[in-house]
PDB file of C-alpha atoms and ligand atoms in Angstrom:
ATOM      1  CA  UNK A   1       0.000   0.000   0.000  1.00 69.00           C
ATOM      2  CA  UNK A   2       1.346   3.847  -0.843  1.00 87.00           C
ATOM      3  CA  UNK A   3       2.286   5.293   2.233  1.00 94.00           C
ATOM      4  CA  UNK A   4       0.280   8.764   2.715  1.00 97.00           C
ATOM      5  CA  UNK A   5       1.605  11.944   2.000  1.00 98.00           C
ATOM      6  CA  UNK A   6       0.551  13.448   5.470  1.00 98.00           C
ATOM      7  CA  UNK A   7       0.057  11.039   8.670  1.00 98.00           C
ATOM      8  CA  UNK A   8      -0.416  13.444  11.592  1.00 97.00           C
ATOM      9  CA  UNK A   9      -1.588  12.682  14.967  1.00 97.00           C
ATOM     10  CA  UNK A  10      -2.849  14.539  17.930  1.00 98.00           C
ATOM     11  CA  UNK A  11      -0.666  18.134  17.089  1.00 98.00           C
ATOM     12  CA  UNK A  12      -0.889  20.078  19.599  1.00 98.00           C
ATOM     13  CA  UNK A  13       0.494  23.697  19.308  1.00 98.00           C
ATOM     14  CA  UNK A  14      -0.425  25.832  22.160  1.00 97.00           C
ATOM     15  CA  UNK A  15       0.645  29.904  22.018  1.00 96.00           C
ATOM     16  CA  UNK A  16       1.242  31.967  25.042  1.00 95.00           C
ATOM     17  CA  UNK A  17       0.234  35.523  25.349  1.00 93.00           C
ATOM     18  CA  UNK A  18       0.666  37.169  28.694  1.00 93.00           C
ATOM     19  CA  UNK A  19      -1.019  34.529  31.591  1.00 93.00           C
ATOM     20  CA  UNK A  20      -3.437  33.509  28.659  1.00 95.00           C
ATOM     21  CA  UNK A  21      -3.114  29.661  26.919  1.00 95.00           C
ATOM     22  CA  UNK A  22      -4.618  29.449  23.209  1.00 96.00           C
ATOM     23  CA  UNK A  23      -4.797  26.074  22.177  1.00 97.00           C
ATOM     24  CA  UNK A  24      -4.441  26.774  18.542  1.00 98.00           C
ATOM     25  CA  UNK A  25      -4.288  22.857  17.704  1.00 98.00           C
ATOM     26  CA  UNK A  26      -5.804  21.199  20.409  1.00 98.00           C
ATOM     27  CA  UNK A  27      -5.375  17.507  19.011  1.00 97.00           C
ATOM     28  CA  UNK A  28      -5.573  17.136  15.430  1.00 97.00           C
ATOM     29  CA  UNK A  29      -5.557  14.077  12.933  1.00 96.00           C
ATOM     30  CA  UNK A  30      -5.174  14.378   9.697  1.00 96.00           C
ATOM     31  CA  UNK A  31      -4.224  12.043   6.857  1.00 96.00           C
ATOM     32  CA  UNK A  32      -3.455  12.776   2.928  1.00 97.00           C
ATOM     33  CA  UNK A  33      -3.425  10.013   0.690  1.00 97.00           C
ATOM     34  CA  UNK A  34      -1.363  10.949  -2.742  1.00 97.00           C
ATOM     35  CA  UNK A  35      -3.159  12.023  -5.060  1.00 96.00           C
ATOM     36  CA  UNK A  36      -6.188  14.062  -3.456  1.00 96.00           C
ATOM     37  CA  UNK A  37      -7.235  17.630  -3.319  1.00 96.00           C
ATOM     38  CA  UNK A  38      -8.465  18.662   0.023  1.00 95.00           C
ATOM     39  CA  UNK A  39      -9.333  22.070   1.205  1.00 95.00           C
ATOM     40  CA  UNK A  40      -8.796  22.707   4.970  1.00 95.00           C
ATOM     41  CA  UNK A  41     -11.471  25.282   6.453  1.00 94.00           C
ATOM     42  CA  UNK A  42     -12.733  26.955   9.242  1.00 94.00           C
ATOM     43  CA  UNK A  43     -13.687  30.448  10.314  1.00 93.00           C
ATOM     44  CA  UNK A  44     -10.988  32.886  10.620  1.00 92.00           C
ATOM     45  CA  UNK A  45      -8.590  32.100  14.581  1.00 95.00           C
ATOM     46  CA  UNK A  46     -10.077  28.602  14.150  1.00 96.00           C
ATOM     47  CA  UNK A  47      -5.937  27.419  13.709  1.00 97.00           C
ATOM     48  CA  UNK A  48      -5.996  27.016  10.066  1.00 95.00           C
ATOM     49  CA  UNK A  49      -2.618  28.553   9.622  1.00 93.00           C
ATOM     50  CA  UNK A  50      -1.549  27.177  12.239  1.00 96.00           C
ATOM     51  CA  UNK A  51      -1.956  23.932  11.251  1.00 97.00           C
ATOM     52  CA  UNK A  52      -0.518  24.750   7.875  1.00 95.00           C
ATOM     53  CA  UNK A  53       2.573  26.254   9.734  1.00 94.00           C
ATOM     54  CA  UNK A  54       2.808  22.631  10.622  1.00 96.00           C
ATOM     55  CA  UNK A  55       2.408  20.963   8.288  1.00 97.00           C
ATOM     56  CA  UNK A  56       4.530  22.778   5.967  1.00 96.00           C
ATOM     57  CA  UNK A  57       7.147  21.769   8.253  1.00 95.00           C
ATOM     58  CA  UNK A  58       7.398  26.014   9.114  1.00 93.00           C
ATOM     59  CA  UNK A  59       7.361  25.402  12.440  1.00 91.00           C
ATOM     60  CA  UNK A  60       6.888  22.471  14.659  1.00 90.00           C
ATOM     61  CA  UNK A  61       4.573  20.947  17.088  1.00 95.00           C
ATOM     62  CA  UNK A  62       3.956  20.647  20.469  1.00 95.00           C
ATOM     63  CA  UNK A  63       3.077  17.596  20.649  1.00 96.00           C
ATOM     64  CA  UNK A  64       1.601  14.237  18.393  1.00 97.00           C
ATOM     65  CA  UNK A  65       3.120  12.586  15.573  1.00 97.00           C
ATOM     66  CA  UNK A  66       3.603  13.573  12.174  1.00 97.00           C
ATOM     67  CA  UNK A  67       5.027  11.895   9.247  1.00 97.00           C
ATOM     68  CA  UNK A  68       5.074  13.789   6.001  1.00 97.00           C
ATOM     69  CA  UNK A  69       5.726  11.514   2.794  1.00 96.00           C
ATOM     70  CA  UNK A  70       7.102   8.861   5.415  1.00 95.00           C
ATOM     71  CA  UNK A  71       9.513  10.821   7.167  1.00 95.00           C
ATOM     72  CA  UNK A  72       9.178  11.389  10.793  1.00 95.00           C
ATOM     73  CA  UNK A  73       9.418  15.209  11.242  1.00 95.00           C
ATOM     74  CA  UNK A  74       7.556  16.209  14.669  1.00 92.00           C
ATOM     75  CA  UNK A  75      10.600  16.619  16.217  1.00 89.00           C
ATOM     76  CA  UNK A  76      12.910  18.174  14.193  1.00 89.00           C
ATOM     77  CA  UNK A  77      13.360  21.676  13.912  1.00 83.00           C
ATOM     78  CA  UNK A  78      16.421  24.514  12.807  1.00 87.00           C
ATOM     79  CA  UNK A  79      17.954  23.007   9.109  1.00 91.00           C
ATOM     80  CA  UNK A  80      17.108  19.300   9.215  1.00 91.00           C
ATOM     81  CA  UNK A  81      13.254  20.263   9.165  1.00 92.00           C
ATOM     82  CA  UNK A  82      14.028  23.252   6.449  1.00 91.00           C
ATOM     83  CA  UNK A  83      15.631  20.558   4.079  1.00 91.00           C
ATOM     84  CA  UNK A  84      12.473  17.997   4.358  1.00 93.00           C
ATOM     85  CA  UNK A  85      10.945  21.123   3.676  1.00 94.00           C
ATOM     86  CA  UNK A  86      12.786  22.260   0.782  1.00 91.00           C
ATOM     87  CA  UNK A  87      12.603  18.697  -0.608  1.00 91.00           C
ATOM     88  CA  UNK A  88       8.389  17.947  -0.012  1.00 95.00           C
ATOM     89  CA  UNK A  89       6.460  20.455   0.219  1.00 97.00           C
ATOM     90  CA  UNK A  90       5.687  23.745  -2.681  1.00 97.00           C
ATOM     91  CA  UNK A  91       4.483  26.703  -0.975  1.00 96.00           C
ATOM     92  CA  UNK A  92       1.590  28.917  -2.455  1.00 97.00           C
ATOM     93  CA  UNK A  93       1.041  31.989  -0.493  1.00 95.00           C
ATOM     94  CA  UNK A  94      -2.056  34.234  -0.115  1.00 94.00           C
ATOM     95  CA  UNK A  95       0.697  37.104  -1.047  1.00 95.00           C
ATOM     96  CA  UNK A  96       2.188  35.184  -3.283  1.00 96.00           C
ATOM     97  CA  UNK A  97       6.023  35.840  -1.626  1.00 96.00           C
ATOM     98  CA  UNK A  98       7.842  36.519  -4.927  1.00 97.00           C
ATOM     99  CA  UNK A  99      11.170  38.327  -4.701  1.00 96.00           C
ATOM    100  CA  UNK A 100      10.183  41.583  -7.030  1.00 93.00           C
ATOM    101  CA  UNK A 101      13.651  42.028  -8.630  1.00 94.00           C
ATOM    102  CA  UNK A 102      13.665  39.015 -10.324  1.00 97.00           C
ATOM    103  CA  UNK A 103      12.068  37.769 -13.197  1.00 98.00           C
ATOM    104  CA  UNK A 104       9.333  35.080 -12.897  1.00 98.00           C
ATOM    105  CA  UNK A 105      12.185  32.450 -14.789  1.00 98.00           C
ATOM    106  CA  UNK A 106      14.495  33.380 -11.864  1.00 98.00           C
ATOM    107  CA  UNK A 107      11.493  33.043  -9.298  1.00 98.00           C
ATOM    108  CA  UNK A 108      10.841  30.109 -10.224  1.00 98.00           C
ATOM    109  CA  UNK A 109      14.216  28.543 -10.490  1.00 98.00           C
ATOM    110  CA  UNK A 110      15.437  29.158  -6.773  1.00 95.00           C
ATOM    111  CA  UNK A 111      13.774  26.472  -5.309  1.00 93.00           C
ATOM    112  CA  UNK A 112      15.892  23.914  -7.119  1.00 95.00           C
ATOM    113  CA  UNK A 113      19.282  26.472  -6.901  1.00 94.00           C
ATOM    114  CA  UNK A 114      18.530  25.738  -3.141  1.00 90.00           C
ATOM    115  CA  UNK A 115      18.728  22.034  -4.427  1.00 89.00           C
ATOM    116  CA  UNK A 116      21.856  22.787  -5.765  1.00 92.00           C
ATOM    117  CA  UNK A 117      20.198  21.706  -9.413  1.00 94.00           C
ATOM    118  CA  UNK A 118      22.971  22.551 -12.117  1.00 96.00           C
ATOM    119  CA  UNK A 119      20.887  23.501 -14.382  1.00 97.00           C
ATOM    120  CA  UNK A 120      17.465  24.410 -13.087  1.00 98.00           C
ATOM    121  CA  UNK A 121      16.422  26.472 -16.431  1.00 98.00           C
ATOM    122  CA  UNK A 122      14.001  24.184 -18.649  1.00 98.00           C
ATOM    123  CA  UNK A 123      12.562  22.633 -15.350  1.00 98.00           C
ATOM    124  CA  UNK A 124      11.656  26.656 -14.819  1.00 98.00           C
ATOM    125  CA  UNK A 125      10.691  27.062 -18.268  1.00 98.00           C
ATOM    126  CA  UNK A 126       8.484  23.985 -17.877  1.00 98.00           C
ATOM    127  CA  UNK A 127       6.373  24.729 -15.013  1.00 98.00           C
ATOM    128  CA  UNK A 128       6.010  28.523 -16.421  1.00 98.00           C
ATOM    129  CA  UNK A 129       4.963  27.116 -19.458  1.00 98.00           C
ATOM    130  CA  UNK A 130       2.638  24.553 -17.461  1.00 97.00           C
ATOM    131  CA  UNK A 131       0.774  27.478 -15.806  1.00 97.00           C
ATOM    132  CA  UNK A 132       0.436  29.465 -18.836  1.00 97.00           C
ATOM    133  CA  UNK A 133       3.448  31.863 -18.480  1.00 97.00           C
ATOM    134  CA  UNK A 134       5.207  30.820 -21.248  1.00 97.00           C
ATOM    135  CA  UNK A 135       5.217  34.489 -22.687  1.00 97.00           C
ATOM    136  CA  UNK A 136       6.157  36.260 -19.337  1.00 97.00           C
ATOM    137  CA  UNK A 137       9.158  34.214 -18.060  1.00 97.00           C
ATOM    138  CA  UNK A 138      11.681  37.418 -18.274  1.00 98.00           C
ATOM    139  CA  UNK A 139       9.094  39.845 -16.969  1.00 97.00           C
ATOM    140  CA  UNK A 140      10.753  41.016 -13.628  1.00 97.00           C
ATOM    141  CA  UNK A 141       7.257  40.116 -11.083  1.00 94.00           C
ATOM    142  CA  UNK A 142       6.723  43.030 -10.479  1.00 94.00           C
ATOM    143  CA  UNK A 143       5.682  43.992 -13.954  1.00 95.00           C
ATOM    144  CA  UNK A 144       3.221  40.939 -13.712  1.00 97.00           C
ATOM    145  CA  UNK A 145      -0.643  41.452 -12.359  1.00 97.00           C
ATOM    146  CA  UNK A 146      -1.868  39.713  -9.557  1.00 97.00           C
ATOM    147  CA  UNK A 147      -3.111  36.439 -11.549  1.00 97.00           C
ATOM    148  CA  UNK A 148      -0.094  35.916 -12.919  1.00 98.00           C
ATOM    149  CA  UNK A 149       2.529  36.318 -10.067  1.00 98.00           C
ATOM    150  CA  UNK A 150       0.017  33.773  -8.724  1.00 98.00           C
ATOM    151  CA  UNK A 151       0.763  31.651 -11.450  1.00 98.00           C
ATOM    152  CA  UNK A 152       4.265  31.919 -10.915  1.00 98.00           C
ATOM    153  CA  UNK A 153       4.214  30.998  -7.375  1.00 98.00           C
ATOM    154  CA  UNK A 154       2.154  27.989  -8.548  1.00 98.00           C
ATOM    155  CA  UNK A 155       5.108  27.216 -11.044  1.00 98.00           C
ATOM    156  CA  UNK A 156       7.504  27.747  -8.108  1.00 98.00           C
ATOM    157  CA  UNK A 157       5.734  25.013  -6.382  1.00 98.00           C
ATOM    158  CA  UNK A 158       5.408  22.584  -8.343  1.00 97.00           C
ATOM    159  CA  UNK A 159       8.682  22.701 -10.270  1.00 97.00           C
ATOM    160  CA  UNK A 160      10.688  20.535  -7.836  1.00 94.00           C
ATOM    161  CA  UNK A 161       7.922  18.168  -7.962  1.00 95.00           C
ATOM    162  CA  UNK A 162       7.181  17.984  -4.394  1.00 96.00           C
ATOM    163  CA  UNK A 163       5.023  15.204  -2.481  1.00 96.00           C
ATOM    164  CA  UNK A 164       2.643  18.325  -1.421  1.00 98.00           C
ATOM    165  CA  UNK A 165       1.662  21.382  -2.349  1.00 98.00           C
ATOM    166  CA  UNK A 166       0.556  23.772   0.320  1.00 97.00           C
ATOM    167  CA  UNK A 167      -1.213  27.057  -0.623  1.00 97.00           C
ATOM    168  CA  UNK A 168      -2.984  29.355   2.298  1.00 94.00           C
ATOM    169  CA  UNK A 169      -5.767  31.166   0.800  1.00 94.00           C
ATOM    170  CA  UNK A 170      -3.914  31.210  -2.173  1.00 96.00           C
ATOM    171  CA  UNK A 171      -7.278  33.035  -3.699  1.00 95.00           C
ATOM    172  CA  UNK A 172      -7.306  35.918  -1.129  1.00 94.00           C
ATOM    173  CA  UNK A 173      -5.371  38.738  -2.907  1.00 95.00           C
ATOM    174  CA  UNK A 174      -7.646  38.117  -6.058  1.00 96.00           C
ATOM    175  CA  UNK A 175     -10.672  39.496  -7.745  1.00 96.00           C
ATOM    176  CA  UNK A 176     -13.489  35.861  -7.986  1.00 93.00           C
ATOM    177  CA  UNK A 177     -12.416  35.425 -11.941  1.00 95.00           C
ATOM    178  CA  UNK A 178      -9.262  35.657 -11.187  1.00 96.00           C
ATOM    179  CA  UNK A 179      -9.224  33.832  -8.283  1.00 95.00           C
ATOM    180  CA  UNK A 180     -11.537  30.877 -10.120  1.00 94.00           C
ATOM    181  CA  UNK A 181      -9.098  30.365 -12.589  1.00 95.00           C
ATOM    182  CA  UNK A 182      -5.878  29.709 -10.182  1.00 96.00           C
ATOM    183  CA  UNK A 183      -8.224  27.100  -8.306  1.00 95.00           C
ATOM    184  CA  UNK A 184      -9.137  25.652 -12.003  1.00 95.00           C
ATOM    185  CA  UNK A 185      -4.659  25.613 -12.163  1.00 96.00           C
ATOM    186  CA  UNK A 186      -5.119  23.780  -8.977  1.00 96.00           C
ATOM    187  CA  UNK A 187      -7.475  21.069 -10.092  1.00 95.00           C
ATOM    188  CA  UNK A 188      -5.634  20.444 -13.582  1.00 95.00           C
ATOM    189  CA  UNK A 189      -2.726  19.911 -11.266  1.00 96.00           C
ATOM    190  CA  UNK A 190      -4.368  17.569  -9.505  1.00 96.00           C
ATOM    191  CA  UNK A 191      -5.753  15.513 -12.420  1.00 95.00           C
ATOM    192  CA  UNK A 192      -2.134  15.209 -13.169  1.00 95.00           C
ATOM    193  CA  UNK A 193      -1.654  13.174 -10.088  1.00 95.00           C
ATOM    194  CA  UNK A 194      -0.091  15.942  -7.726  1.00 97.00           C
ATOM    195  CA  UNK A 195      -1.522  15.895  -4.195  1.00 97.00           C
ATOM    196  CA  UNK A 196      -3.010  19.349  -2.969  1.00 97.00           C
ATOM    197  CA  UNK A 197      -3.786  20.829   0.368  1.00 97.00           C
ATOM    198  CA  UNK A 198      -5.788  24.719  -0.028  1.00 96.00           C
ATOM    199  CA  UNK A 199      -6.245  26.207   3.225  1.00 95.00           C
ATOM    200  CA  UNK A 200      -9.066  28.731   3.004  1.00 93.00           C
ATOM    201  CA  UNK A 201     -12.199  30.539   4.812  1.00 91.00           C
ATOM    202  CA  UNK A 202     -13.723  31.225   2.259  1.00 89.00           C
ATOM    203  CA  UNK A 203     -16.586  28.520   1.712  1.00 86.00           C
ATOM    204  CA  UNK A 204     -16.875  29.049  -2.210  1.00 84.00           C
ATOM    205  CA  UNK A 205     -13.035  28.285  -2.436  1.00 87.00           C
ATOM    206  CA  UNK A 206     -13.896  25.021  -0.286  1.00 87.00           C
ATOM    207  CA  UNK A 207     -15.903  23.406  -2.501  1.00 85.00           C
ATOM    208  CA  UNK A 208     -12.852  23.431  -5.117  1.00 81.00           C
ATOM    209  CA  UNK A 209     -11.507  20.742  -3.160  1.00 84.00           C
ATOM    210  CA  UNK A 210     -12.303  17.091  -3.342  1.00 85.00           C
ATOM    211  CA  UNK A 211     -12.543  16.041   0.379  1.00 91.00           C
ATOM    212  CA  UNK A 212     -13.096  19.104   3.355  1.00 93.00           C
ATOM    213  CA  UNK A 213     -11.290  18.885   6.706  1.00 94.00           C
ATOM    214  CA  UNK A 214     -12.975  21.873   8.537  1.00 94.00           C
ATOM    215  CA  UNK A 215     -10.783  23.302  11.955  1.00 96.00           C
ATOM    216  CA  UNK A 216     -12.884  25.037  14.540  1.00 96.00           C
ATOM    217  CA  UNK A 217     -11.347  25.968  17.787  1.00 96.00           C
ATOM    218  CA  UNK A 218      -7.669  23.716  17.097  1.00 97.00           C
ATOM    219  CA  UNK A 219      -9.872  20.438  16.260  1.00 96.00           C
ATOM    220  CA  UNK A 220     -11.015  18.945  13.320  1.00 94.00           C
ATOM    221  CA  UNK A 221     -14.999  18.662  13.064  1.00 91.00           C
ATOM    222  CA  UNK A 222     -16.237  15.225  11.187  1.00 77.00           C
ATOM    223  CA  UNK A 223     -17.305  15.793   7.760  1.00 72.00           C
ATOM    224  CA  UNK A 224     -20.862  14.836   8.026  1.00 65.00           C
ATOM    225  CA  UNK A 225     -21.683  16.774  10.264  1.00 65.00           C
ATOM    226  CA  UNK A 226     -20.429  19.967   9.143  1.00 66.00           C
ATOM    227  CA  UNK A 227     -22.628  19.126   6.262  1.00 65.00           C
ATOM    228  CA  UNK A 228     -25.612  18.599   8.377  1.00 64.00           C
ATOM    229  CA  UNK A 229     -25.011  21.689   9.763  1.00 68.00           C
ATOM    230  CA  UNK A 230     -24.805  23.555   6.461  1.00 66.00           C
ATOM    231  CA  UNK A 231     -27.545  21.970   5.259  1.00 65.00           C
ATOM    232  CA  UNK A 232     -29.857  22.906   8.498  1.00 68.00           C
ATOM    233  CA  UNK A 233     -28.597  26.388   7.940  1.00 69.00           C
ATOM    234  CA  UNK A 234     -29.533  26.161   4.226  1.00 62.00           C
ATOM    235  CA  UNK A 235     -33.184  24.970   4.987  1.00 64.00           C
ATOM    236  CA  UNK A 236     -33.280  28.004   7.621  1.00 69.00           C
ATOM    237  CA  UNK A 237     -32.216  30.363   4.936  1.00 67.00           C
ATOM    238  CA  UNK A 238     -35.665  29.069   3.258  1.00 66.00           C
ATOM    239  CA  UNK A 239     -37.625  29.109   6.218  1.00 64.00           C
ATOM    240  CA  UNK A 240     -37.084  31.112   8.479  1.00 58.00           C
ATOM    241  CA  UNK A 241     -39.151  29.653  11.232  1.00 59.00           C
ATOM    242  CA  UNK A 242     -36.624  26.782  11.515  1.00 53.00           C
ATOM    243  CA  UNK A 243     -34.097  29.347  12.169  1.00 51.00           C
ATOM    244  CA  UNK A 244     -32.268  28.929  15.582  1.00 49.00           C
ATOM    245  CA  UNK A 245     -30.920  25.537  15.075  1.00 46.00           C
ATOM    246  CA  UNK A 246     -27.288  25.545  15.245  1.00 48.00           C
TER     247      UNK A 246
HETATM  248  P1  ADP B   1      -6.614  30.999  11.256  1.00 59.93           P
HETATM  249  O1  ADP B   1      -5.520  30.879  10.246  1.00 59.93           O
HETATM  250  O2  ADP B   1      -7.659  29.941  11.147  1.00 59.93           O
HETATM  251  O3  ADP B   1      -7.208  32.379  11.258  1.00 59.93           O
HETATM  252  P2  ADP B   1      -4.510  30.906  13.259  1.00 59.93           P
HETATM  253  O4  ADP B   1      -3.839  29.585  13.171  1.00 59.93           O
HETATM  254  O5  ADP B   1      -3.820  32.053  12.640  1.00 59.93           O
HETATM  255  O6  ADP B   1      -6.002  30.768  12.720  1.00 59.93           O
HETATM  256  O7  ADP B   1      -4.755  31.232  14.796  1.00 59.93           O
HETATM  257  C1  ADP B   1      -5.315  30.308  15.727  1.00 59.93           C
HETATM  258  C2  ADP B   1      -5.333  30.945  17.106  1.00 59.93           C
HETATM  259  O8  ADP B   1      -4.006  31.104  17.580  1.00 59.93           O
HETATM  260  C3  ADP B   1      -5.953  32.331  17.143  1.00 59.93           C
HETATM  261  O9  ADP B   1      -6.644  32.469  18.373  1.00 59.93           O
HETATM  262  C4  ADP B   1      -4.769  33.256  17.075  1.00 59.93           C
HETATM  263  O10 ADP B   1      -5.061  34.479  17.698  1.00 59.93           O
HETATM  264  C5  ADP B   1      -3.702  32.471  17.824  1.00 59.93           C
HETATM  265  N1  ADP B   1      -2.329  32.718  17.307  1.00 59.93           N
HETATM  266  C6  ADP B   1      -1.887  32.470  16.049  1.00 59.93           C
HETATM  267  N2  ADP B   1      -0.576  32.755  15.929  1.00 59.93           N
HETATM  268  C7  ADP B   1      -0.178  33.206  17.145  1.00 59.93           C
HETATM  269  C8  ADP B   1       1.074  33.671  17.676  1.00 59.93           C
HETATM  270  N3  ADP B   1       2.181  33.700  16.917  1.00 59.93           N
HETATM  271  N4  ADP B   1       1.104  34.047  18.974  1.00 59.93           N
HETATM  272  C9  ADP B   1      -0.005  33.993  19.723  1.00 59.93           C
HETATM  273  N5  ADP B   1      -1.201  33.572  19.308  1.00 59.93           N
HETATM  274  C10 ADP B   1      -1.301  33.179  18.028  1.00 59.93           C
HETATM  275 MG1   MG B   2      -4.966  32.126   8.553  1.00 59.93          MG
END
């Protein structure tokens, strides 16, 4: 059997803040097979980032398990968990985290100079021309519009062809067309066999993804019943005598 791309258990992350505990992942599972789209959500301080912090191997846990394409990582932390990091996981960012003064060929070829690649230039000029950039690779990203320096951050990610990609609310700096058309990117990525985790809380984004994992208050809440839920509040949006129901 393929081993998962993410096997976490019970992360706990707990922040400090004067006398005050937050328990921004109070015990969370999660597990990614290869190959799926999943959109994590949950209402804005429910610990999405948070738990993307973690699993991004950004920062580490508390406490639990977690083994990301196999690899044991819970523990480590400085350089050993920045190279499983470098080697696993693409990042897609809400503010997409280009470096301006390059251009998007350049952008898109650090990831694999930090891999000490050779040659990293067609593998750049592949995933630009993946996304649709083919005719922008020189412009300096700062000369690109927001769809597009999206696009390059999605080329960025995927050109090392990581285990994961990771992108937090990778739609959030973008007008809805816009935005539609990198979670379109996202889904034609993920026909291609690459596994994809969106982070988002924004419920329209949400149902781009192919399985939910909604985070309320550092736990994960069970599918079905966030969809009862929804669905009680959508038959209280019709009548509004049932109203009231959680
Ligand atoms: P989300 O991304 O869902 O909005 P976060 O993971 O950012 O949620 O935050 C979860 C909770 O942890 C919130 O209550 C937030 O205020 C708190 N929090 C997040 N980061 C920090 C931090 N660096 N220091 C203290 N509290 C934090
Ligand atoms: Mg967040």
């Amino acid at each position: 059997m393929a081993i998962p791309v993410i096997d976490a258990r019970n992360l706990r992350k707990t922040y400090r803040v004067g006398g005050q505990e937050i328990r921004a992942l109070d015990g969370i599972d999660v597990r990614v097979e290869a190959g799926e789209l999943i959109a994590v959500t949950g209402a804005s301080g429910s610990g999405k980032s948070t738990l993307m912090q973690v699993l991004g191997c950004l920062d580490h846990p508390d406490g639990g398990e977690y083994f990301l394409d196999g690899e044991e990582v819970a523990k480590l932390s400085g350089d050993r968990l920045a190279s499983i990091r470098n080697r696993k996981i693409g990042f897609v960012f809400q503010g997409f985290h280009l470096l301006p003064r390059l251009t998007a060929r350049e952008n898109v070829e650090l990831p694999l100079v930090y891999a000490g690649v050779a040659n990293p230039r067609p593998a750049a000029e592949a995933a630009l021309e993946r996304v649709g950039l083919s005719d922008r690779m020189n412009n300096e990203s700062n000369q690109l519009s927001g769809g597009q320096r999206q696009r390059v951050a999605v080329a960025r990610a995927l050109v090392g062809s990581p285990a994961l990609i990771l992108a937090d609310e990778p739609t959030g700096n973008l007008d809805s067309r816009t935005g539609a058309e990198i979670l379109a990117l996202f889904h034609a990525l993920n026909a291609e066999g690459r596994t994809i985790v969106i982070v988002t809380h924004d419920p329209e984004v949400a149902k781009f993804g192919r399985r939910r994992i909604h985070v309320s208050d550092g736990k994960v809440i069970p599918e079905d019943f966030v969809a009862k839920r929804e669905s009680t509040r959508f038959a209280a949006s019709l009548n509004p005598e049932l109203a009231g129901s959680p």
